[in-house]
mmCIF file of C-alpha atoms in Angstrom:
data_model
loop_
_atom_site.group_PDB
_atom_site.id
_atom_site.type_symbol
_atom_site.label_atom_id
_atom_site.label_comp_id
_atom_site.label_asym_id
_atom_site.label_seq_id
_atom_site.Cartn_x
_atom_site.Cartn_y
_atom_site.Cartn_z
ATOM 1 C CA MET A 35 23.144 9.220 3.140
ATOM 2 C CA TYR A 36 23.362 5.633 1.900
ATOM 3 C CA ALA A 37 26.951 6.238 0.824
ATOM 4 C CA LEU A 38 27.840 7.700 4.220
ATOM 5 C CA THR A 39 26.482 4.678 6.024
ATOM 6 C CA HIS A 40 28.204 2.129 3.797
ATOM 7 C CA MET A 41 31.474 3.689 2.650
ATOM 8 C CA LYS A 42 34.537 2.228 4.357
ATOM 9 C CA TYR A 43 37.314 2.890 1.859
ATOM 10 C CA HIS A 44 38.084 5.527 -0.747
ATOM 11 C CA ASP A 45 41.059 5.078 -3.105
ATOM 12 C CA ASN A 46 42.345 2.302 -0.834
ATOM 13 C CA VAL A 47 42.306 4.670 2.146
ATOM 14 C CA GLU A 48 40.252 3.505 5.114
ATOM 15 C CA ILE A 49 37.638 5.952 6.338
ATOM 16 C CA PRO A 50 37.530 5.632 10.143
ATOM 17 C CA ILE A 51 33.869 6.593 10.453
ATOM 18 C CA ARG A 52 31.383 3.999 11.528
ATOM 19 C CA ILE A 53 27.798 5.097 11.213
ATOM 20 C CA PRO A 54 25.076 2.493 11.793
ATOM 21 C CA VAL A 55 23.480 1.285 8.581
ATOM 22 C CA ASP A 56 20.077 2.408 9.861
ATOM 23 C CA VAL A 57 20.590 6.154 10.258
ATOM 24 C CA ARG A 58 17.600 6.375 12.598
ATOM 25 C CA HIS A 59 19.782 4.758 15.248
ATOM 26 C CA GLY A 60 22.840 6.880 14.513
ATOM 27 C CA PRO A 61 23.883 10.343 15.680
ATOM 28 C CA GLU A 62 21.046 12.862 15.643
ATOM 29 C CA LEU A 63 23.127 15.081 13.367
ATOM 30 C CA PHE A 64 22.399 12.699 10.500
ATOM 31 C CA ARG A 65 18.646 13.126 10.905
ATOM 32 C CA PHE A 66 18.734 16.659 9.509
ATOM 33 C CA PRO A 67 16.999 16.702 6.108
ATOM 34 C CA PHE A 68 18.959 18.132 3.215
ATOM 35 C CA ASP A 69 18.811 18.284 -0.564
ATOM 36 C CA VAL A 70 21.554 17.507 -3.030
ATOM 37 C CA CYS A 71 21.168 19.784 -6.038
ATOM 38 C CA LEU A 72 23.047 19.050 -9.259
ATOM 39 C CA SER A 73 21.609 22.020 -11.144
ATOM 40 C CA SER A 74 22.667 25.639 -10.812
ATOM 41 C CA THR A 75 19.019 26.669 -11.192
ATOM 42 C CA GLY A 76 18.164 25.339 -7.746
ATOM 43 C CA LEU A 77 20.902 27.400 -6.121
ATOM 44 C CA ARG A 78 19.908 30.522 -8.028
ATOM 45 C CA ASN A 79 16.301 29.985 -6.949
ATOM 46 C CA SER A 80 17.406 29.829 -3.318
ATOM 47 C CA TYR A 81 19.270 33.125 -3.583
ATOM 48 C CA LEU A 82 16.379 34.719 -5.449
ATOM 49 C CA PHE A 83 13.845 33.609 -2.834
ATOM 50 C CA ARG A 84 16.124 34.753 -0.029
ATOM 51 C CA ARG A 85 16.464 38.197 -1.576
ATOM 52 C CA ALA A 86 12.705 38.455 -2.049
ATOM 53 C CA LEU A 87 11.745 37.257 1.425
ATOM 54 C CA LEU A 88 14.176 39.629 3.124
ATOM 55 C CA THR A 89 12.291 42.589 1.652
ATOM 56 C CA TYR A 90 9.474 41.813 4.104
ATOM 57 C CA PRO A 91 10.909 41.106 7.575
ATOM 58 C CA TYR A 92 8.099 38.768 8.635
ATOM 59 C CA SER A 93 7.840 36.677 5.480
ATOM 60 C CA ARG A 94 9.821 33.841 7.040
ATOM 61 C CA HIS A 95 7.492 33.754 10.046
ATOM 62 C CA LEU A 96 4.581 33.397 7.647
ATOM 63 C CA LEU A 97 6.357 30.732 5.597
ATOM 64 C CA LEU A 98 7.132 28.665 8.695
ATOM 65 C CA ALA A 99 3.466 28.775 9.715
ATOM 66 C CA ILE A 100 2.269 27.850 6.218
ATOM 67 C CA LYS A 101 4.679 24.929 5.907
ATOM 68 C CA LYS A 102 3.851 23.654 9.381
ATOM 69 C CA TRP A 103 0.169 23.645 8.465
ATOM 70 C CA GLY A 104 0.968 22.183 5.038
ATOM 71 C CA ARG A 105 2.694 19.176 6.565
ATOM 72 C CA SER A 106 -0.014 18.637 9.172
ATOM 73 C CA SER A 107 -2.827 18.913 6.639
ATOM 74 C CA GLY A 108 -1.116 16.552 4.218
ATOM 75 C CA ILE A 109 -0.852 18.869 1.211
ATOM 76 C CA ILE A 110 2.941 18.659 1.531
ATOM 77 C CA ASN A 111 3.208 15.037 0.515
ATOM 78 C CA SER A 112 4.929 14.683 -2.835
ATOM 79 C CA ILE A 113 5.381 10.947 -2.341
ATOM 80 C CA ASP A 114 1.590 10.590 -2.698
ATOM 81 C CA GLY A 115 1.169 12.930 -5.646
ATOM 82 C CA LEU A 116 0.643 16.175 -3.739
ATOM 83 C CA LEU A 117 2.866 19.225 -3.265
ATOM 84 C CA ALA A 118 6.503 19.489 -2.318
ATOM 85 C CA SER A 119 7.550 21.988 0.327
ATOM 86 C CA TYR A 120 9.189 24.068 -2.411
ATOM 87 C CA ALA A 121 5.820 24.566 -4.121
ATOM 88 C CA LEU A 122 4.354 26.228 -1.021
ATOM 89 C CA THR A 123 7.289 28.641 -0.981
ATOM 90 C CA VAL A 124 6.531 29.693 -4.565
ATOM 91 C CA MET A 125 2.829 29.977 -3.704
ATOM 92 C CA MET A 126 3.564 32.247 -0.747
ATOM 93 C CA ILE A 127 5.931 34.491 -2.720
ATOM 94 C CA HIS A 128 3.276 34.862 -5.428
ATOM 95 C CA PHE A 129 0.731 35.752 -2.750
ATOM 96 C CA LEU A 130 2.977 38.294 -0.987
ATOM 97 C CA ALA A 131 3.766 39.981 -4.299
ATOM 98 C CA LEU A 132 0.065 40.071 -5.127
ATOM 99 C CA VAL A 133 -0.846 41.842 -1.866
ATOM 100 C CA GLY A 134 2.097 44.240 -2.167
ATOM 101 C CA LYS A 135 4.279 43.003 0.693
ATOM 102 C CA ILE A 136 7.196 42.209 -1.618
ATOM 103 C CA PRO A 137 7.942 43.266 -5.210
ATOM 104 C CA PRO A 138 7.423 40.800 -8.064
ATOM 105 C CA LEU A 139 10.546 38.749 -8.566
ATOM 106 C CA ASN A 140 11.207 39.980 -12.095
ATOM 107 C CA SER A 141 12.660 43.135 -10.519
ATOM 108 C CA LEU A 142 14.854 41.042 -8.232
ATOM 109 C CA CYS A 143 16.060 38.373 -10.658
ATOM 110 C CA ASN A 144 19.668 37.495 -10.152
ATOM 111 C CA THR A 145 21.640 37.744 -13.389
ATOM 112 C CA GLU A 146 24.944 36.847 -11.760
ATOM 113 C CA GLU A 147 26.738 33.684 -12.723
ATOM 114 C CA ILE A 148 26.375 30.877 -10.229
ATOM 115 C CA GLN A 149 30.089 30.855 -9.386
ATOM 116 C CA THR A 150 29.930 34.485 -8.224
ATOM 117 C CA LEU A 151 27.318 33.813 -5.542
ATOM 118 C CA ASP A 152 28.406 33.575 -1.932
ATOM 119 C CA ILE A 153 29.211 30.023 -0.919
ATOM 120 C CA ILE A 154 27.829 30.622 2.570
ATOM 121 C CA PRO A 155 25.094 33.305 2.723
ATOM 122 C CA GLN A 156 25.082 35.583 5.730
ATOM 123 C CA TYR A 157 22.847 34.155 8.426
ATOM 124 C CA LEU A 158 20.090 36.488 9.551
ATOM 125 C CA PRO A 159 18.103 35.372 12.614
ATOM 126 C CA LEU A 160 14.350 35.752 12.656
ATOM 127 C CA PRO A 161 13.349 39.167 14.005
ATOM 128 C CA GLY A 162 11.161 39.262 17.082
ATOM 129 C CA LEU A 163 7.409 39.563 16.631
ATOM 130 C CA GLU A 164 5.718 42.429 18.413
ATOM 131 C CA GLU A 165 2.015 42.073 19.109
ATOM 132 C CA ASN A 166 0.900 44.258 16.205
ATOM 133 C CA LYS A 167 3.212 42.423 13.797
ATOM 134 C CA SER A 168 2.010 39.080 15.120
ATOM 135 C CA LYS A 169 -1.533 40.121 14.239
ATOM 136 C CA GLU A 170 -0.369 41.149 10.776
ATOM 137 C CA VAL A 171 1.245 37.768 10.142
ATOM 138 C CA GLY A 172 -1.899 36.038 11.408
ATOM 139 C CA TYR A 173 -4.042 38.125 9.071
ATOM 140 C CA LEU A 174 -1.784 37.291 6.113
ATOM 141 C CA PHE A 175 -1.951 33.605 7.022
ATOM 142 C CA ALA A 176 -5.758 33.689 6.933
ATOM 143 C CA LEU A 177 -5.691 35.704 3.704
ATOM 144 C CA PHE A 178 -3.330 33.139 2.152
ATOM 145 C CA LEU A 179 -5.805 30.374 2.999
ATOM 146 C CA GLU A 180 -8.685 32.361 1.535
ATOM 147 C CA TYR A 181 -6.765 33.158 -1.649
ATOM 148 C CA TYR A 182 -5.866 29.561 -2.503
ATOM 149 C CA GLY A 183 -9.162 28.252 -1.169
ATOM 150 C CA SER A 184 -11.613 30.532 -2.970
ATOM 151 C CA VAL A 185 -9.955 33.267 -5.043
ATOM 152 C CA PHE A 186 -7.212 31.719 -7.169
ATOM 153 C CA ASN A 187 -8.455 30.433 -10.529
ATOM 154 C CA TYR A 188 -7.071 26.901 -10.729
ATOM 155 C CA LYS A 189 -8.689 26.324 -14.120
ATOM 156 C CA ASP A 190 -6.983 29.120 -16.061
ATOM 157 C CA SER A 191 -4.308 30.838 -13.942
ATOM 158 C CA VAL A 192 -0.683 30.087 -13.107
ATOM 159 C CA VAL A 193 1.053 30.744 -9.796
ATOM 160 C CA CYS A 194 3.971 32.905 -10.889
ATOM 161 C CA THR A 195 6.444 34.997 -8.902
ATOM 162 C CA SER A 196 6.984 37.635 -11.585
ATOM 163 C CA ASN A 197 3.684 37.943 -13.469
ATOM 164 C CA MET A 198 0.631 37.974 -11.217
ATOM 165 C CA ASP A 199 -1.751 37.549 -14.174
ATOM 166 C CA LEU A 200 0.004 34.716 -16.010
ATOM 167 C CA GLN A 201 -2.453 32.378 -17.729
ATOM 168 C CA LYS A 202 -2.126 28.739 -18.732
ATOM 169 C CA THR A 203 -2.680 29.648 -22.377
ATOM 170 C CA THR A 204 0.455 31.814 -22.342
ATOM 171 C CA MET A 205 2.541 28.867 -21.139
ATOM 172 C CA ASN A 206 0.758 26.410 -23.456
ATOM 173 C CA TRP A 207 -0.402 24.592 -20.328
ATOM 174 C CA ASP A 208 -4.119 24.591 -21.207
ATOM 175 C CA LYS A 209 -3.899 20.921 -22.087
ATOM 176 C CA GLY A 210 -7.364 19.788 -21.116
ATOM 177 C CA PRO A 211 -7.993 16.406 -19.464
ATOM 178 C CA ASN A 212 -4.974 14.125 -19.247
ATOM 179 C CA VAL A 213 -6.274 10.920 -20.818
ATOM 180 C CA THR A 214 -3.008 9.047 -20.171
ATOM 181 C CA MET A 215 -3.401 9.586 -16.396
ATOM 182 C CA ARG A 216 0.368 9.960 -16.167
ATOM 183 C CA PRO A 217 2.347 13.075 -15.175
ATOM 184 C CA PRO A 218 2.833 15.799 -16.162
ATOM 185 C CA PHE A 219 -0.575 17.170 -15.213
ATOM 186 C CA PHE A 220 -1.663 20.775 -15.651
ATOM 187 C CA GLU A 221 -4.631 20.918 -13.279
ATOM 188 C CA PHE A 222 -2.677 23.137 -10.879
ATOM 189 C CA CYS A 223 0.107 25.182 -12.436
ATOM 190 C CA ILE A 224 3.035 26.738 -10.573
ATOM 191 C CA LYS A 225 5.790 28.238 -12.698
ATOM 192 C CA ASP A 226 9.371 27.756 -11.603
ATOM 193 C CA PRO A 227 11.053 31.203 -11.436
ATOM 194 C CA TYR A 228 14.058 30.369 -13.623
ATOM 195 C CA GLY A 229 12.560 27.584 -15.699
ATOM 196 C CA LEU A 230 9.573 26.593 -17.786
ATOM 197 C CA ASP A 231 8.549 23.658 -15.609
ATOM 198 C CA ASN A 232 5.269 23.233 -13.780
ATOM 199 C CA VAL A 233 6.215 22.674 -10.139
ATOM 200 C CA ALA A 234 2.780 21.087 -9.531
ATOM 201 C CA ARG A 235 2.977 18.722 -12.501
ATOM 202 C CA ASN A 236 2.373 15.639 -10.317
ATOM 203 C CA LEU A 237 -1.051 16.819 -9.107
ATOM 204 C CA ASN A 238 -3.978 15.298 -10.948
ATOM 205 C CA HIS A 239 -7.535 16.604 -10.698
ATOM 206 C CA ASP A 240 -8.304 14.911 -7.373
ATOM 207 C CA ALA A 241 -5.049 16.080 -5.796
ATOM 208 C CA THR A 242 -5.713 19.653 -6.925
ATOM 209 C CA LEU A 243 -9.172 19.567 -5.349
ATOM 210 C CA TYR A 244 -7.613 18.240 -2.149
ATOM 211 C CA VAL A 245 -5.222 21.204 -2.011
ATOM 212 C CA GLN A 246 -7.980 23.729 -2.662
ATOM 213 C CA ASP A 247 -10.400 22.139 -0.186
ATOM 214 C CA SER A 248 -7.678 21.977 2.479
ATOM 215 C CA HIS A 249 -7.247 25.748 2.270
ATOM 216 C CA GLN A 250 -11.002 26.285 2.514
ATOM 217 C CA LEU A 251 -11.389 24.008 5.540
ATOM 218 C CA ALA A 252 -8.411 25.599 7.288
ATOM 219 C CA LEU A 253 -9.889 29.080 6.883
ATOM 220 C CA GLN A 254 -13.253 27.888 8.199
ATOM 221 C CA ALA A 255 -11.520 26.392 11.240
ATOM 222 C CA LEU A 256 -9.756 29.693 11.945
ATOM 223 C CA LEU A 257 -12.945 31.719 11.625
ATOM 224 C CA LYS A 258 -14.824 29.299 13.859
ATOM 225 C CA ASP A 259 -12.579 30.199 16.810
ATOM 226 C CA PHE A 260 -12.103 33.812 15.761
ATOM 227 C CA ASN A 261 -12.418 35.108 19.335
ATOM 228 C CA ASP A 262 -9.376 33.111 20.417
ATOM 229 C CA PRO A 263 -6.947 33.361 17.481
ATOM 230 C CA LEU A 264 -3.977 31.875 19.347
ATOM 231 C CA PHE A 265 -5.944 28.743 20.218
ATOM 232 C CA ALA A 266 -7.410 28.593 16.702
ATOM 233 C CA PHE A 267 -3.983 28.727 15.079
ATOM 234 C CA SER A 268 -2.413 26.222 17.478
ATOM 235 C CA ASN A 269 -5.322 23.831 17.015
ATOM 236 C CA LEU A 270 -5.171 24.213 13.235
ATOM 237 C CA ILE A 271 -1.460 23.387 13.152
ATOM 238 C CA GLN A 272 -1.870 20.300 15.324
ATOM 239 C CA TYR A 273 -5.271 19.001 14.208
ATOM 240 C CA PRO A 274 -6.080 20.475 10.794
ATOM 241 C CA PRO A 275 -9.332 19.462 9.113
ATOM 242 C CA LYS A 276 -8.626 17.300 6.090
ATOM 243 C CA PRO A 277 -10.794 16.732 3.026
ATOM 244 C CA ARG A 278 -11.655 13.198 2.117
ATOM 245 C CA ARG A 279 -9.314 11.760 -0.476
ATOM 246 C CA VAL A 280 -9.607 8.417 -2.197
ATOM 247 C CA THR A 281 -6.330 6.527 -1.946
ATOM 248 C CA GLN A 282 -5.024 5.618 -5.381
ATOM 249 C CA SER A 283 -2.502 2.953 -6.246
ATOM 250 C CA LEU A 284 0.548 3.795 -8.320
ATOM 251 C CA ALA A 285 -1.040 2.094 -11.305
ATOM 252 C CA GLU A 286 -4.174 4.228 -10.925
ATOM 253 C CA ARG A 287 -1.948 7.308 -10.830
ATOM 254 C CA GLY A 288 -0.306 6.221 -14.085
ATOM 255 C CA ILE A 289 3.008 5.224 -12.504
ATOM 256 C CA HIS A 290 4.566 2.011 -13.790
ATOM 257 C CA SER A 291 7.941 0.315 -13.814
ATOM 258 C CA ASP A 292 9.712 -1.403 -16.668
ATOM 259 C CA VAL A 293 11.644 -3.523 -14.177
ATOM 260 C CA LEU A 294 9.379 -4.404 -11.248
ATOM 261 C CA PRO A 295 5.993 -6.130 -11.389
ATOM 262 C CA THR A 296 3.050 -4.019 -10.246
ATOM 263 C CA ASP A 297 2.638 -5.741 -6.870
ATOM 264 C CA GLN A 298 6.332 -5.388 -6.013
ATOM 265 C CA LEU A 299 6.306 -1.742 -7.049
ATOM 266 C CA GLU A 300 3.288 -1.081 -4.820
ATOM 267 C CA ALA A 301 4.899 -2.906 -1.884
ATOM 268 C CA ARG A 302 8.107 -0.916 -2.240
ATOM 269 C CA HIS A 303 6.120 2.315 -2.407
ATOM 270 C CA VAL A 304 4.254 1.465 0.814
ATOM 271 C CA LEU A 305 7.563 0.685 2.528
ATOM 272 C CA LYS A 306 9.072 3.981 1.374
ATOM 273 C CA LYS A 307 6.024 5.851 2.684
ATOM 274 C CA MET A 308 6.411 4.209 6.078
ATOM 275 C CA GLN A 309 10.105 5.090 6.161
ATOM 276 C CA PHE A 310 9.347 8.648 5.040
ATOM 277 C CA HIS A 311 6.781 9.256 7.788
ATOM 278 C CA ASP A 312 9.022 7.555 10.347
ATOM 279 C CA ARG A 313 11.878 9.909 9.452
ATOM 280 C CA LYS A 314 9.536 12.890 9.603
ATOM 281 C CA ARG A 315 8.347 11.979 13.101
ATOM 282 C CA SER A 316 11.941 11.429 14.188
ATOM 283 C CA MET A 317 13.029 14.830 12.865
ATOM 284 C CA GLU A 318 10.074 16.604 14.467
ATOM 285 C CA SER A 319 10.854 14.935 17.786
ATOM 286 C CA PHE A 320 14.494 15.952 17.441
ATOM 287 C CA GLY A 321 13.451 19.541 16.719
ATOM 288 C CA LEU A 322 11.198 19.675 19.779
ATOM 289 C CA ARG A 323 13.962 18.303 22.005
ATOM 290 C CA THR A 324 16.397 20.846 20.583
ATOM 291 C CA MET A 325 13.991 23.685 21.377
ATOM 292 C CA MET A 326 13.452 22.373 24.902
ATOM 293 C CA ASN A 327 17.201 22.058 25.460
ATOM 294 C CA LYS A 328 17.678 25.633 24.260
ATOM 295 C CA GLU A 329 14.953 26.869 26.596
ATOM 296 C CA ASN A 330 16.451 24.897 29.482
ATOM 297 C CA GLN A 331 19.892 26.347 28.760
ATOM 298 C CA ASN A 332 18.478 29.865 28.707
ATOM 299 C CA ALA A 333 16.625 29.240 31.970
ATOM 300 C CA ALA A 334 19.762 27.838 33.604
ATOM 301 C CA SER A 335 21.749 30.825 32.387
ATOM 302 C CA ARG A 336 19.209 33.237 33.890
ATOM 303 C CA VAL A 337 19.221 31.371 37.199
ATOM 304 C CA THR A 338 23.023 31.398 37.290
ATOM 305 C CA LYS A 339 23.145 35.124 36.632
ATOM 306 C CA ASN A 340 20.545 35.783 39.316
ATOM 307 C CA VAL A 341 22.411 33.657 41.867
ATOM 308 C CA LEU A 342 25.736 35.299 41.058
ATOM 309 C CA GLY A 343 24.101 38.697 41.292
ATOM 310 C CA TRP A 344 22.594 37.809 44.660
ATOM 311 C CA ILE A 345 25.952 36.521 45.970
ATOM 312 C CA LYS A 346 27.713 39.634 44.772
ATOM 313 C CA SER A 347 25.154 41.945 46.349
ATOM 314 C CA ASP A 348 25.348 39.976 49.600
ATOM 315 C CA GLU A 349 29.125 40.298 49.894
ATOM 316 C CA PRO A 350 30.234 42.507 52.810
ATOM 317 C CA SER A 351 31.616 45.819 51.699
ATOM 318 C CA HIS A 352 35.178 46.693 52.729
#
């Protein structure tokens, strides 16, 4: 994005695109978040997850709900030593395989070379949710919260998409307390499907407790308004209960720089956090406006059809 906003020439050829330096004030198209992946593993993971999630038609509905809650509750906040959005995807796939909604991913692993995969996967819109299926997704959402709030063994187990009983000892991740206080941590372990990395390696003990407690509090909030599940879910997404978490500086989290002094590093981190949350609010606002525009277009289309139908029916017959 920085290159797009600053590049004017390439090989002495002028590029006639002028995007404001601050992309927040530029075209809304440039507010879409995207990842640049330089490893084939990331692309293979995407295809593997897609294949797995399509085996249960309503998995994407569930994932959207989980990620929406994850962002609101603050557990999706990798910049502050919590989870990335990708980690919640792995957690949900592990959970769905555990409850039998999808097969474990070892039976779906893609052995094809990366160059043989489709450049543009076929787009499949979300299927509609009938009332009984909506209840099923809601039940799975609550069960997901209960599993990671009270059932999953953070001390000994690993979230894995192929082996539901994988233990830290098997991965040599039973490291004990991290006396250096610097990542990687092994308090919460999530195995990457194609690699040997711990996706949750940035979570120390306090961050792991925050994730677990967030799931527990969310489930309690749902059960509190059990008689009105729609209100309970909507309220949880917008105003989720959050555990108390002591704010730690980068130095306290074991993060240092060989170039910048500690105070400058902290100041830059605070600025990046402000920019990150500003972009997130901007993207959410853009998404809401897009949905409203779509609804308005659909409403206008229905009105137009009704008016044309009325005019046609009112025409005198010859």
